[in-house]
């Protein structure tokens, strides 16, 4: 959570800083490009001027050579040029060789008789028949050699050679006006390998001239570009120190020389660095000023809000008498006013509320007490009802036991011989009494199930012997109706449940089937399904229509077809059986039944090893603990 | 001739069971409540006792417990014959030492006689 005044401050700063940054960037960018253009123009002019100077110097040399050649071809002696050679002049010597390169005459007597036959300036003049300028280094000094062929009637008769000191030629390059401390103008020639070699001395490399070379494929160097014939400006080139420079190049074709005017980027852009520093300071100052103004603005907005927060805190703490001091008529002032009104209303309604709460609490206490009494009465009633059902069923059973027992004894002949005509009514009495007993038992069961007082003794046991017992006990009944009662199994399946309850369910299902089957019989089978074991009771009896199936599991529900001339039960059996299986974690349902096609009832029980069984055991354990409590 | 002591407060049932046991060849003694049942067990030394539960003075479960804690009556087998049908009652009775538990309304007198014969035959 950022506090409101900090958030306002940040917003103001964003608004202020973005234009400042933008303007600074644009100013710097424009200045830089303007400076670049200006410096490059200046360099370009210097390069162009220098090129012209070099060319005119060369033209002078070539003119002198031309004079010498004309004189020599006219057969005049070389001595007529002797006057040109004096300590003030650059000209060192003028010589003439024969066709083989041997010096035949010279202004320098020492040179006469020497052979220049293998020198480049001689060979070039002889072979190409053209006047050529050579720049040579000797003892770290520049020597300019101009040579040209002497012909008579189109036939080569010798070579003229003029040697000049390079010192005054080099002075062309000393005029680094307007090039600052790092700027300079350089002359480069082609070396033997096709690369470039510096002729002029440079500020940063006194030993460089005539010895330092740049490979011909190093195109990042302005020297290489110049010798490629490029006459242009470079805003980002590098020089022999690998330093970034602004540069302009020129190429002098007739002498195969390159001119470079250059200045370090650092120096050229020095003013920009200064400007950027200045802009930074201006930006920082303006940002700080804006920050201060923003802070005070944020504070002036937030302060009344803080006051309101304090006030609401006091009100929420229960002090309704607190009021805000309204200082302005703006939105905040209106807010303060509304707060005061709200606090006033709150105070009033709170006072009313406290009174109401007291009254309601009293009412609530009374009704709670009444409820407690009613609840206790209800619990008592429930217990009484349970006891009543239990005792009533006991008391009902006693006379029924007497009726049932005595009728059976009469039938057995214990009271003397029974007349034939009495057998049927006696059997009917026995039957009706049995039904009454079943009814009483089931009523008691329903009452217990619904009160949750039925106790289950869960244990793991094999189901097959239990089914076997029930089947065996019912076989006499089946035989009496000429029905088969089949239960075939191999192996044992362990389930979890209350054996007595399971016997009850089985007896009920098989009993029902026996009751409603006249032909065929009943088959019992088993099937495992996940956590459950399913027990199928299939008969060939009258079947049940789908409408009646819905009613079947209701309490006291007997379906219509049962009631016509059929032995009828209490109608509670299936309800109880299903409740019992459900309480043990299984269920009971009709698998299939159609009128006249027989019925299949199924109930399921959890397998002893299943997770379901484990959970049930825990639930039953908890419930029994609750009952004990 | 085996001697059966029938501890039963309902006079119709007394008559009925007495008749059936006599016909079946037993000597029958009757007690109408738990206390009388206990004293007759000591005095008459029956071979087997049929004990009701809900009776005046002393109920059948307490009577069974008392009989089982007395040297002279400890070895007489007691079958609980009642119309209380909860399994809890049955378990309590068996815990106190009864050999079996029968819900009266579920059995005919002939079946009760059968059960008594079975228990006597098994030598308990």
XYZ file of C-alpha atoms in Angstrom:
753
model
C 0.000 0.000 0.000
C 1.491 3.307 -1.133
C 0.245 6.257 0.839
C -1.859 8.812 -0.976
C 0.652 11.689 -0.717
C 3.448 9.498 -2.045
C 1.209 8.458 -4.912
C 0.372 12.064 -5.764
C 4.069 12.943 -5.577
C 4.915 10.155 -8.016
C 2.204 11.281 -10.422
C 3.453 14.906 -10.372
C 7.012 13.764 -10.904
C 6.018 11.591 -13.851
C 4.210 14.524 -15.425
C 7.269 16.771 -14.943
C 10.117 14.403 -15.769
C 8.844 13.031 -19.071
C 8.916 16.406 -20.958
C 12.235 17.390 -19.351
C 13.807 14.128 -20.471
C 12.283 14.439 -23.927
C 13.466 18.015 -24.435
C 16.952 17.174 -23.168
C 17.210 14.250 -25.543
C 16.003 16.266 -28.542
C 18.352 19.161 -27.711
C 21.332 16.827 -27.431
C 20.411 14.975 -30.616
C 19.953 18.164 -32.669
C 23.109 19.730 -31.330
C 25.109 16.651 -32.120
C 23.885 16.412 -35.687
C 24.447 20.145 -36.199
C 27.981 19.899 -34.838
C 28.682 16.820 -36.937
C 27.561 18.588 -40.091
C 29.580 21.672 -39.262
C 32.781 19.798 -38.395
C 32.495 17.536 -41.435
C 32.035 20.592 -43.688
C 35.100 22.191 -42.219
C 37.123 18.983 -42.652
C 35.885 18.621 -46.193
C 36.964 22.174 -47.062
C 40.397 21.637 -45.535
C 40.795 18.352 -47.436
C 39.790 20.018 -50.690
C 42.151 22.978 -50.168
C 45.005 20.650 -49.271
C 44.337 18.520 -52.334
C 44.575 21.626 -54.537
C 47.808 22.722 -52.882
C 49.405 19.312 -53.352
C 48.298 19.279 -56.953
C 49.720 22.755 -57.666
C 53.000 21.817 -55.951
C 53.177 18.776 -58.141
C 52.381 20.799 -61.226
C 55.335 23.122 -60.411
C 57.635 20.128 -60.120
C 56.382 18.652 -63.377
C 56.839 21.999 -65.131
C 60.456 22.166 -63.938
C 60.999 18.608 -65.149
C 59.437 19.506 -68.453
C 61.850 22.419 -68.818
C 64.790 20.102 -68.036
C 63.571 17.530 -70.584
C 63.110 20.183 -73.285
C 66.540 21.573 -72.565
C 68.176 18.124 -72.601
C 66.453 16.984 -75.754
C 67.637 20.247 -77.337
C 71.176 19.236 -76.455
C 71.724 22.109 -74.058
C 73.888 21.471 -71.012
C 72.412 20.928 -67.620
C 74.485 23.690 -66.181
C 71.941 26.294 -67.252
C 69.728 25.049 -64.347
C 72.565 25.353 -61.845
C 71.320 28.755 -60.837
C 68.179 27.127 -59.458
C 70.144 25.273 -56.877
C 70.950 27.331 -53.860
C 70.550 26.875 -50.094
C 67.232 28.827 -50.228
C 65.748 26.519 -52.784
C 64.167 23.083 -52.290
C 65.817 21.733 -55.385
C 68.658 19.462 -54.494
C 69.822 18.300 -57.856
C 68.884 17.950 -61.479
C 70.391 14.972 -63.302
C 70.222 13.350 -66.690
C 70.968 9.692 -67.376
C 71.531 7.786 -70.541
C 69.247 4.990 -71.683
C 71.036 2.521 -69.367
C 70.534 4.681 -66.248
C 74.060 6.051 -65.991
C 74.160 9.709 -64.952
C 75.712 11.626 -67.784
C 75.368 15.084 -66.299
C 74.116 16.602 -63.073
C 74.041 19.813 -61.093
C 75.521 17.697 -58.343
C 78.977 16.596 -59.491
C 78.907 13.641 -57.074
C 76.053 12.073 -58.959
C 77.798 11.991 -62.346
C 78.791 8.451 -63.270
C 76.312 6.825 -60.877
C 73.923 4.293 -62.271
C 70.161 4.646 -61.521
C 69.357 1.730 -63.849
C 67.642 -0.262 -61.068
C 65.871 2.683 -59.386
C 62.113 2.775 -59.573
C 61.953 6.417 -60.761
C 64.302 5.538 -63.668
C 62.515 2.339 -64.667
C 59.109 3.969 -64.525
C 60.202 6.851 -66.785
C 61.870 4.477 -69.245
C 59.065 1.939 -69.391
C 55.938 4.101 -69.123
C 57.470 7.098 -70.937
C 55.622 9.352 -68.535
C 56.619 11.943 -65.994
C 56.040 10.636 -62.475
C 56.425 12.000 -58.940
C 57.946 9.774 -56.264
C 57.973 10.482 -52.556
C 60.897 8.816 -50.853
C 62.071 8.708 -47.291
C 65.710 9.102 -46.633
C 67.158 9.423 -43.149
C 63.613 10.228 -41.942
C 63.407 13.100 -44.356
C 61.087 13.378 -47.264
C 62.647 13.432 -50.707
C 60.555 14.238 -53.762
C 61.830 12.702 -56.967
C 60.295 13.668 -60.306
C 61.423 11.716 -63.338
C 60.508 11.719 -67.018
C 61.723 10.359 -70.340
C 63.909 12.461 -72.720
C 63.121 11.708 -76.335
C 64.427 12.906 -79.631
C 62.401 12.178 -82.753
C 60.267 9.780 -80.714
C 63.273 7.824 -79.561
C 64.317 7.571 -75.877
C 67.709 9.052 -75.376
C 67.737 9.329 -71.560
C 65.844 10.147 -68.365
C 65.607 13.507 -66.553
C 65.530 13.428 -62.742
C 64.746 16.325 -60.372
C 65.315 15.776 -56.642
C 63.620 18.086 -54.170
C 63.582 18.390 -50.380
C 60.124 17.592 -48.946
C 60.284 20.104 -46.098
C 58.451 22.998 -47.759
C 56.013 20.537 -49.361
C 55.183 19.197 -45.913
C 54.463 22.698 -44.636
C 51.219 22.454 -46.606
C 50.022 20.077 -43.939
C 51.072 22.124 -40.962
C 48.235 24.541 -41.305
C 45.828 22.780 -39.002
C 43.755 25.884 -38.533
C 40.505 25.236 -36.826
C 41.337 21.601 -36.129
C 41.729 21.983 -32.404
C 44.286 19.867 -30.576
C 43.498 16.482 -32.062
C 42.694 17.484 -35.645
C 45.255 17.155 -38.459
C 45.675 16.811 -42.191
C 47.564 13.793 -43.463
C 48.943 12.613 -46.781
C 49.123 8.933 -47.610
C 50.775 7.104 -50.472
C 50.504 3.531 -51.625
C 53.160 1.190 -50.297
C 54.669 -1.783 -52.095
C 51.987 -4.108 -50.808
C 49.115 -1.905 -51.988
C 48.412 -0.668 -48.454
C 48.743 2.936 -47.392
C 51.795 4.558 -45.882
C 51.777 7.966 -44.166
C 53.926 10.633 -45.686
C 53.252 13.528 -43.341
C 54.372 13.609 -39.728
C 51.505 13.383 -37.273
C 50.852 14.861 -33.868
C 50.537 11.568 -32.151
C 53.211 9.515 -33.909
C 56.451 11.303 -34.661
C 58.211 8.206 -35.997
C 55.291 7.168 -38.184
C 55.875 8.986 -41.428
C 57.240 6.899 -44.265
C 57.282 3.754 -42.155
C 53.834 3.134 -40.670
C 51.532 1.240 -43.035
C 47.893 0.293 -43.028
C 46.828 -2.954 -44.786
C 44.881 -2.364 -47.982
C 41.850 -4.284 -46.729
C 41.340 -2.236 -43.547
C 38.371 -0.259 -44.811
C 37.543 1.270 -41.467
C 40.612 3.483 -41.867
C 40.110 6.763 -43.697
C 43.560 6.236 -45.322
C 42.353 3.091 -47.092
C 39.183 4.871 -48.216
C 41.199 7.809 -49.594
C 43.447 5.557 -51.679
C 40.339 3.778 -53.025
C 39.535 7.124 -54.611
C 36.750 8.084 -52.230
C 36.210 11.779 -51.773
C 33.694 12.046 -48.992
C 33.111 12.638 -45.287
C 32.918 10.010 -42.544
C 31.108 10.745 -39.301
C 32.506 7.622 -37.711
C 35.867 6.436 -38.958
C 39.019 5.351 -37.124
C 42.544 6.524 -37.487
C 45.958 4.943 -37.049
C 45.570 5.089 -33.237
C 42.289 3.157 -33.507
C 40.683 6.333 -32.213
C 37.166 7.305 -33.371
C 37.338 10.313 -35.669
C 35.316 12.505 -37.980
C 37.129 12.600 -41.309
C 37.067 13.800 -44.903
C 39.115 12.233 -47.735
C 40.462 13.324 -51.107
C 42.324 11.417 -53.808
C 44.960 12.847 -56.083
C 44.851 10.618 -59.099
C 47.955 11.763 -61.039
C 50.203 11.258 -57.993
C 48.243 8.314 -56.500
C 48.052 10.089 -53.131
C 45.344 10.387 -50.518
C 44.555 13.372 -48.331
C 42.804 12.965 -44.979
C 41.489 15.733 -42.784
C 40.330 14.418 -39.432
C 39.497 15.312 -35.867
C 38.783 13.112 -32.820
C 35.120 12.601 -32.056
C 35.926 13.265 -28.413
C 37.130 16.746 -29.214
C 34.482 17.502 -31.806
C 31.734 16.528 -29.414
C 33.315 18.084 -26.352
C 30.720 20.850 -26.426
C 27.952 18.231 -26.467
C 29.381 16.540 -23.383
C 29.387 19.932 -21.720
C 25.840 20.569 -22.874
C 24.689 17.170 -21.621
C 26.267 17.868 -18.232
C 24.482 21.182 -18.125
C 21.194 19.615 -19.112
C 21.595 16.987 -16.378
C 22.116 19.666 -13.781
C 19.141 21.664 -15.075
C 16.985 18.491 -15.066
C 18.013 17.553 -11.535
C 17.356 21.025 -10.263
C 13.966 21.252 -11.967
C 12.999 17.747 -10.766
C 13.918 18.668 -7.194
C 11.957 21.875 -7.419
C 8.976 20.004 -8.891
C 9.311 17.376 -6.158
C 9.176 20.024 -3.477
C 6.158 21.703 -5.066
C 4.455 18.316 -5.552
C 5.140 17.364 -1.979
C 3.537 20.471 -0.641
C 0.602 20.057 -3.072
C 0.168 16.410 -2.053
C 0.367 17.326 1.593
C -2.225 20.067 1.186
C -4.606 17.552 -0.450
C -3.869 14.749 1.974
C -3.808 16.724 5.236
C -7.588 17.314 5.444
C -8.167 13.686 4.422
C -5.911 12.608 7.290
C -7.927 14.769 9.634
C -11.081 13.071 8.394
C -9.491 9.647 8.917
C -8.667 10.604 12.500
C -12.233 11.703 12.985
C -13.737 8.522 11.546
C -11.366 6.495 13.733
C -12.709 8.293 16.781
C -16.291 7.749 15.640
C -15.703 4.070 14.950
C -14.154 3.913 18.424
C -17.503 5.065 19.786
C -16.841 8.811 20.269
C -19.753 10.291 18.294
C -19.290 13.798 19.655
C -16.244 14.451 17.472
C -16.653 16.946 14.600
C -14.423 18.008 11.701
C -13.427 21.677 11.394
C -14.619 22.795 7.965
C -11.880 25.032 6.530
C -12.691 25.262 2.851
C -15.617 25.239 0.460
C -14.094 22.808 -1.996
C -14.918 19.104 -2.353
C -12.948 18.256 0.759
C -14.811 20.903 2.727
C -18.080 19.377 1.505
C -16.856 15.954 2.516
C -16.057 17.223 6.011
C -19.506 18.729 6.231
C -21.164 15.469 5.173
C -19.048 13.629 7.716
C -20.247 15.900 10.474
C -23.877 15.335 9.476
C -23.266 11.604 9.290
C -21.622 11.557 12.722
C -24.592 13.453 14.150
C -27.067 10.994 12.679
C -24.947 8.054 13.786
C -24.919 9.412 17.312
C -28.680 9.652 17.369
C -29.345 6.239 15.862
C -26.704 4.626 18.046
C -28.330 5.914 21.186
C -31.645 4.535 19.977
C -29.948 1.311 19.015
C -28.460 0.673 22.430
C -31.879 0.920 23.985
C -33.311 -1.435 21.357
C -30.477 -3.906 21.826
C -31.146 -3.990 25.559
C -34.833 -4.663 24.956
C -34.192 -7.325 22.311
C -31.562 -9.033 24.446
C -34.048 -9.310 27.255
C -36.666 -10.748 24.894
C -34.105 -13.135 23.487
C -33.124 -14.341 26.951
C -36.743 -15.052 27.768
C -37.387 -16.932 24.546
C -34.102 -18.843 24.903
C -35.162 -19.939 28.357
C -38.549 -20.987 26.992
C -36.845 -22.863 24.178
C -34.570 -24.669 26.607
C -37.554 -25.763 28.633
C -39.412 -26.838 25.508
C -36.356 -28.703 24.297
C -35.967 -30.521 27.596
C -39.671 -31.423 27.468
C -39.264 -32.683 23.921
C -36.271 -34.807 24.838
C -38.206 -36.211 27.730
C -41.167 -36.890 25.451
C -38.924 -38.608 22.930
C -37.506 -40.841 25.627
C -40.995 -41.562 26.920
C -42.144 -42.391 23.397
C -39.237 -44.761 22.936
C -39.893 -46.464 26.246
C -43.576 -46.567 25.446
C -43.015 -48.271 22.093
C -40.609 -50.721 23.687
C -42.918 -51.615 26.586
C -46.032 -51.590 24.412
C -44.483 -54.034 21.988
C -43.429 -56.253 24.894
C -46.901 -56.114 26.390
C -48.488 -56.796 22.977
C -46.259 -59.761 22.365
C -47.117 -61.526 25.597
C -50.789 -62.234 24.790
C -49.882 -62.930 21.167
C -47.319 -65.477 22.343
C -50.099 -67.133 24.320
C -52.443 -67.191 21.293
C -49.727 -68.430 18.927
C -48.470 -71.049 21.381
C -51.856 -72.396 22.309
C -53.096 -72.561 18.721
C -49.969 -74.519 17.802
C -50.591 -76.828 20.769
C -54.247 -77.310 19.740
C -53.071 -78.148 16.216
C -50.458 -80.516 17.707
C -53.321 -82.243 19.556
C -52.001 -81.328 22.992
C -55.537 -80.482 24.128
C -57.164 -83.538 22.591
C -58.189 -84.567 19.132
C -59.108 -81.699 16.791
C -62.118 -81.916 14.562
C -61.294 -81.840 10.862
C -63.380 -78.730 10.199
C -61.293 -76.774 12.717
C -57.923 -77.298 10.999
C -58.408 -74.470 8.509
C -59.646 -71.799 10.942
C -56.833 -72.747 13.348
C -54.242 -72.354 10.568
C -55.770 -68.955 9.758
C -55.518 -67.903 13.435
C -51.864 -69.016 13.507
C -51.174 -67.094 10.313
C -52.903 -63.915 11.522
C -51.100 -64.084 14.850
C -47.775 -64.409 13.068
C -48.632 -61.370 11.014
C -49.496 -59.451 14.144
C -46.187 -60.434 15.721
C -44.260 -59.408 12.605
C -46.125 -56.113 12.594
C -45.248 -55.424 16.207
C -41.591 -56.353 15.619
C -41.340 -54.110 12.594
C -43.080 -51.201 14.288
C -40.522 -51.464 17.036
C -37.721 -51.589 14.454
C -38.997 -48.530 12.585
C -39.302 -46.644 15.828
C -35.717 -47.557 16.705
C -34.333 -46.738 13.262
C -36.009 -43.355 13.259
C -34.872 -42.537 16.759
C -31.350 -43.563 15.706
C -31.293 -46.043 18.572
C -30.649 -49.115 16.538
C -27.207 -50.405 17.426
C -24.958 -52.119 14.954
C -22.290 -54.614 15.931
C -19.965 -54.443 12.943
C -17.669 -57.382 12.325
C -15.881 -59.055 9.430
C -17.370 -62.394 8.464
C -17.856 -64.698 5.504
C -21.247 -64.048 3.932
C -21.810 -67.492 2.362
C -22.398 -69.468 5.625
C -24.795 -66.754 6.845
C -26.827 -66.944 3.628
C -26.648 -70.728 3.904
C -28.193 -70.635 7.403
C -31.059 -68.375 6.330
C -31.700 -70.475 3.223
C -31.708 -73.671 5.276
C -34.203 -72.205 7.740
C -36.525 -71.262 4.881
C -36.265 -74.484 2.885
C -39.247 -76.101 4.706
C -41.387 -73.105 3.687
C -40.236 -73.403 0.047
C -40.843 -77.140 0.012
C -44.349 -76.553 1.383
C -45.091 -74.428 -1.712
C -43.221 -76.762 -4.073
C -40.636 -74.089 -4.898
C -36.867 -74.487 -5.314
C -34.553 -72.331 -3.199
C -31.036 -72.336 -4.686
C -27.833 -70.938 -3.348
C -24.629 -72.246 -4.883
C -21.200 -70.854 -4.084
C -17.551 -71.673 -4.060
C -15.107 -69.929 -1.767
C -15.814 -67.394 0.928
C -16.270 -63.656 0.666
C -15.647 -61.541 3.738
C -17.892 -58.545 4.274
C -18.384 -56.054 7.085
C -21.741 -55.744 8.795
C -23.979 -56.823 11.648
C -24.760 -60.517 11.063
C -28.124 -60.374 12.815
C -29.251 -57.406 10.736
C -28.045 -59.080 7.541
C -30.013 -62.248 8.461
C -33.060 -60.030 8.945
C -32.636 -58.436 5.514
C -32.079 -61.807 3.823
C -35.080 -63.405 5.581
C -37.208 -60.470 4.528
C -36.195 -60.621 0.858
C -36.375 -64.409 0.549
C -39.597 -64.417 2.608
C -41.162 -61.875 0.231
C -40.106 -63.899 -2.793
C -41.555 -67.082 -1.293
C -44.768 -65.256 -0.502
C -45.281 -63.982 -4.028
C -44.040 -66.945 -6.049
C -46.339 -69.803 -6.976
C -44.284 -71.661 -9.592
C -40.543 -72.075 -10.085
C -38.502 -70.766 -7.211
C -35.790 -68.514 -5.885
C -32.108 -68.279 -6.751
C -29.554 -66.418 -4.648
C -26.269 -65.314 -6.188
C -23.319 -63.054 -5.371
C -21.249 -60.554 -7.309
C -18.339 -58.321 -6.244
C -18.461 -54.736 -7.479
C -15.674 -52.387 -6.359
C -15.887 -51.872 -2.597
C -19.172 -53.755 -2.417
C -20.544 -57.258 -2.528
C -23.966 -57.539 -4.157
C -26.447 -60.233 -3.068
C -29.110 -61.028 -5.675
C -32.428 -62.633 -4.735
C -34.115 -63.626 -7.953
C -37.578 -65.191 -8.097
C -40.028 -66.380 -10.746
C -42.996 -64.800 -9.019
C -45.697 -62.333 -9.929
C -43.326 -59.391 -10.504
C -44.020 -55.753 -9.834
C -45.064 -53.066 -12.326
C -42.780 -50.066 -12.623
C -45.417 -47.775 -11.060
C -45.656 -50.007 -8.042
C -41.871 -50.277 -7.716
C -41.766 -46.598 -6.798
C -44.183 -47.106 -3.885
C -42.528 -50.256 -2.679
C -40.066 -48.760 -0.255
C -42.462 -46.409 1.514
C -43.642 -47.063 5.020
C -46.882 -49.106 5.194
C -46.920 -49.162 1.382
C -48.467 -52.247 -0.050
C -49.002 -52.266 -3.729
C -52.421 -52.904 -5.165
C -51.732 -56.313 -6.646
C -50.540 -57.578 -3.263
C -53.851 -56.915 -1.650
C -56.043 -59.114 -3.772
C -56.097 -62.530 -2.224
C -52.401 -62.523 -1.402
C -50.683 -63.080 1.901
C -49.879 -59.552 3.029
C -47.122 -58.323 5.322
C -46.926 -55.161 7.342
C -45.506 -53.210 4.399
C -42.578 -52.211 6.569
C -40.197 -55.024 5.655
C -38.550 -53.493 2.595
C -38.363 -50.090 4.235
C -36.602 -51.575 7.268
C -34.346 -53.794 5.184
C -33.225 -50.897 3.057
C -32.585 -48.688 6.090
C -30.553 -51.493 7.678
C -28.343 -52.021 4.598
C -27.849 -48.299 4.218
C -26.794 -47.943 7.848
C -24.205 -50.664 7.203
C -22.811 -48.800 4.177
C -24.704 -50.670 1.472
C -28.071 -50.253 -0.199
C -31.081 -52.241 -1.371
C -32.959 -51.912 -4.619
C -34.943 -53.676 -7.298
C -32.657 -54.861 -10.052
C -35.397 -55.955 -12.375
C -39.079 -56.704 -12.085
C -41.950 -56.952 -14.507
C -45.432 -58.240 -13.902
C -45.539 -62.056 -14.367
C -41.787 -62.116 -15.153
C -40.410 -62.414 -11.655
C -38.343 -59.973 -9.615
C -34.717 -59.565 -8.713
C -33.946 -57.712 -5.495
C -30.375 -56.765 -4.667
C -28.663 -55.552 -1.570
C -25.034 -54.586 -1.165
C -22.549 -54.678 1.702
C -19.017 -53.293 1.987
C -16.236 -55.844 1.484
C -14.281 -56.337 4.719
C -10.991 -55.108 3.241
C -12.410 -52.041 1.469
C -11.768 -48.386 2.292
C -15.530 -47.938 2.675
C -15.609 -50.525 5.457
C -12.751 -48.769 7.240
C -14.546 -45.414 7.122
C -17.777 -46.964 8.388
C -16.012 -48.543 11.353
C -14.724 -45.100 12.328
C -18.175 -43.508 11.992
C -19.810 -46.233 14.092
C -17.087 -45.893 16.713
C -17.715 -42.148 16.953
C -21.464 -42.617 17.173
C -21.185 -45.155 19.965
C -18.937 -42.740 21.846
C -21.543 -40.019 21.423
C -24.255 -42.334 22.716
C -22.179 -43.108 25.787
C -21.696 -39.411 26.443
C -37.382 -87.310 34.216
C -35.750 -83.892 33.762
C -36.960 -81.034 35.924
C -37.686 -77.635 34.314
C -38.123 -74.463 36.371
C -40.259 -71.917 34.526
C -39.782 -68.380 35.884
C -42.691 -66.475 34.322
C -45.119 -63.846 35.617
C -47.854 -64.194 32.990
C -50.302 -66.851 34.176
C -51.499 -67.785 30.667
C -47.989 -68.429 29.499
C -47.272 -70.344 32.762
C -50.183 -72.626 32.003
C -49.260 -73.038 28.351
C -45.554 -73.881 28.804
C -46.350 -76.086 31.848
C -48.772 -78.103 29.756
C -46.389 -78.456 26.806
C -43.442 -79.529 28.976
C -45.576 -82.009 30.908
C -46.874 -83.525 27.676
C -43.274 -83.691 26.464
C -42.317 -85.673 29.571
C -40.763 -83.012 31.828
C -41.383 -82.309 35.480
C -42.337 -78.597 35.643
C -41.937 -76.154 38.523
C -43.261 -72.569 38.329
C -41.937 -69.363 39.866
C -43.864 -66.105 39.341
C -40.960 -63.675 39.758
C -37.160 -63.465 39.971
C -36.938 -63.815 43.729
C -39.114 -66.888 43.820
C -37.155 -68.236 40.864
C -33.863 -67.934 42.800
C -35.208 -69.573 45.966
C -36.790 -72.416 43.947
C -33.522 -72.949 42.087
C -31.831 -73.502 45.478
C -34.604 -75.566 46.968
C -35.654 -77.742 44.028
C -32.392 -78.077 42.083
C -33.981 -78.049 38.574
C -32.023 -79.455 35.603
C -32.708 -76.333 33.570
C -34.343 -72.908 34.028
C -36.461 -70.876 31.570
C -36.131 -67.268 32.720
C -38.336 -64.327 31.713
C -36.795 -60.826 31.917
C -39.550 -58.334 32.746
C -40.919 -59.555 36.058
C -41.902 -57.954 39.370
C -39.516 -57.825 42.346
C -36.373 -59.078 40.561
C -35.873 -59.036 36.803
C -34.569 -62.054 34.915
C -31.161 -60.616 34.131
C -30.385 -59.779 37.754
C -31.776 -63.138 38.821
C -29.496 -64.877 36.325
C -26.523 -62.912 37.626
C -27.408 -63.839 41.218
C -27.827 -67.524 40.314
C -24.456 -67.583 38.585
C -22.696 -66.090 41.591
C -24.108 -68.688 43.990
C -22.178 -71.953 44.474
C -25.329 -74.058 44.748
C -27.020 -72.760 41.574
C -24.041 -71.865 39.421
C -24.143 -74.998 37.282
C -27.844 -74.934 36.431
C -28.230 -73.853 32.754
C -30.519 -70.846 32.248
C -32.285 -70.063 28.955
C -33.632 -66.533 28.727
C -37.206 -66.691 27.377
C -38.547 -63.189 26.977
C -40.544 -60.891 24.760
C -37.941 -58.122 24.931
C -36.351 -58.312 21.488
C -33.358 -56.013 21.578
C -29.967 -57.574 20.991
C -28.595 -55.569 23.918
C -30.831 -57.444 26.338
C -29.763 -60.730 24.778
C -26.090 -59.846 25.059
C -26.374 -58.685 28.655
C -28.117 -61.919 29.597
C -25.525 -64.091 27.851
C -22.764 -62.082 29.528
C -24.336 -62.811 32.920
C -24.167 -66.508 32.130
C -27.356 -67.524 30.268
C -26.795 -70.331 27.745
C -29.281 -69.020 25.210
C -31.758 -66.290 24.443
C -35.207 -66.797 22.870
C -37.839 -64.245 21.906
C -41.056 -65.930 23.012
C -43.291 -64.633 20.238
C -40.960 -66.024 17.580
C -41.273 -69.611 18.776
C -44.054 -72.112 19.397
C -43.990 -74.039 22.707
C -42.902 -77.108 20.735
C -39.847 -75.212 19.501
C -39.035 -74.079 23.061
C -39.180 -77.714 24.221
C -36.851 -78.638 21.375
C -34.338 -76.003 22.459
C -34.439 -77.215 26.081
C -33.835 -80.778 24.927
C -30.885 -79.606 22.843
C -29.304 -77.734 25.744
C -29.760 -80.677 28.115
C -28.355 -83.053 25.532
C -25.275 -80.913 25.041
C -24.622 -81.429 28.773
C -24.493 -77.792 29.764
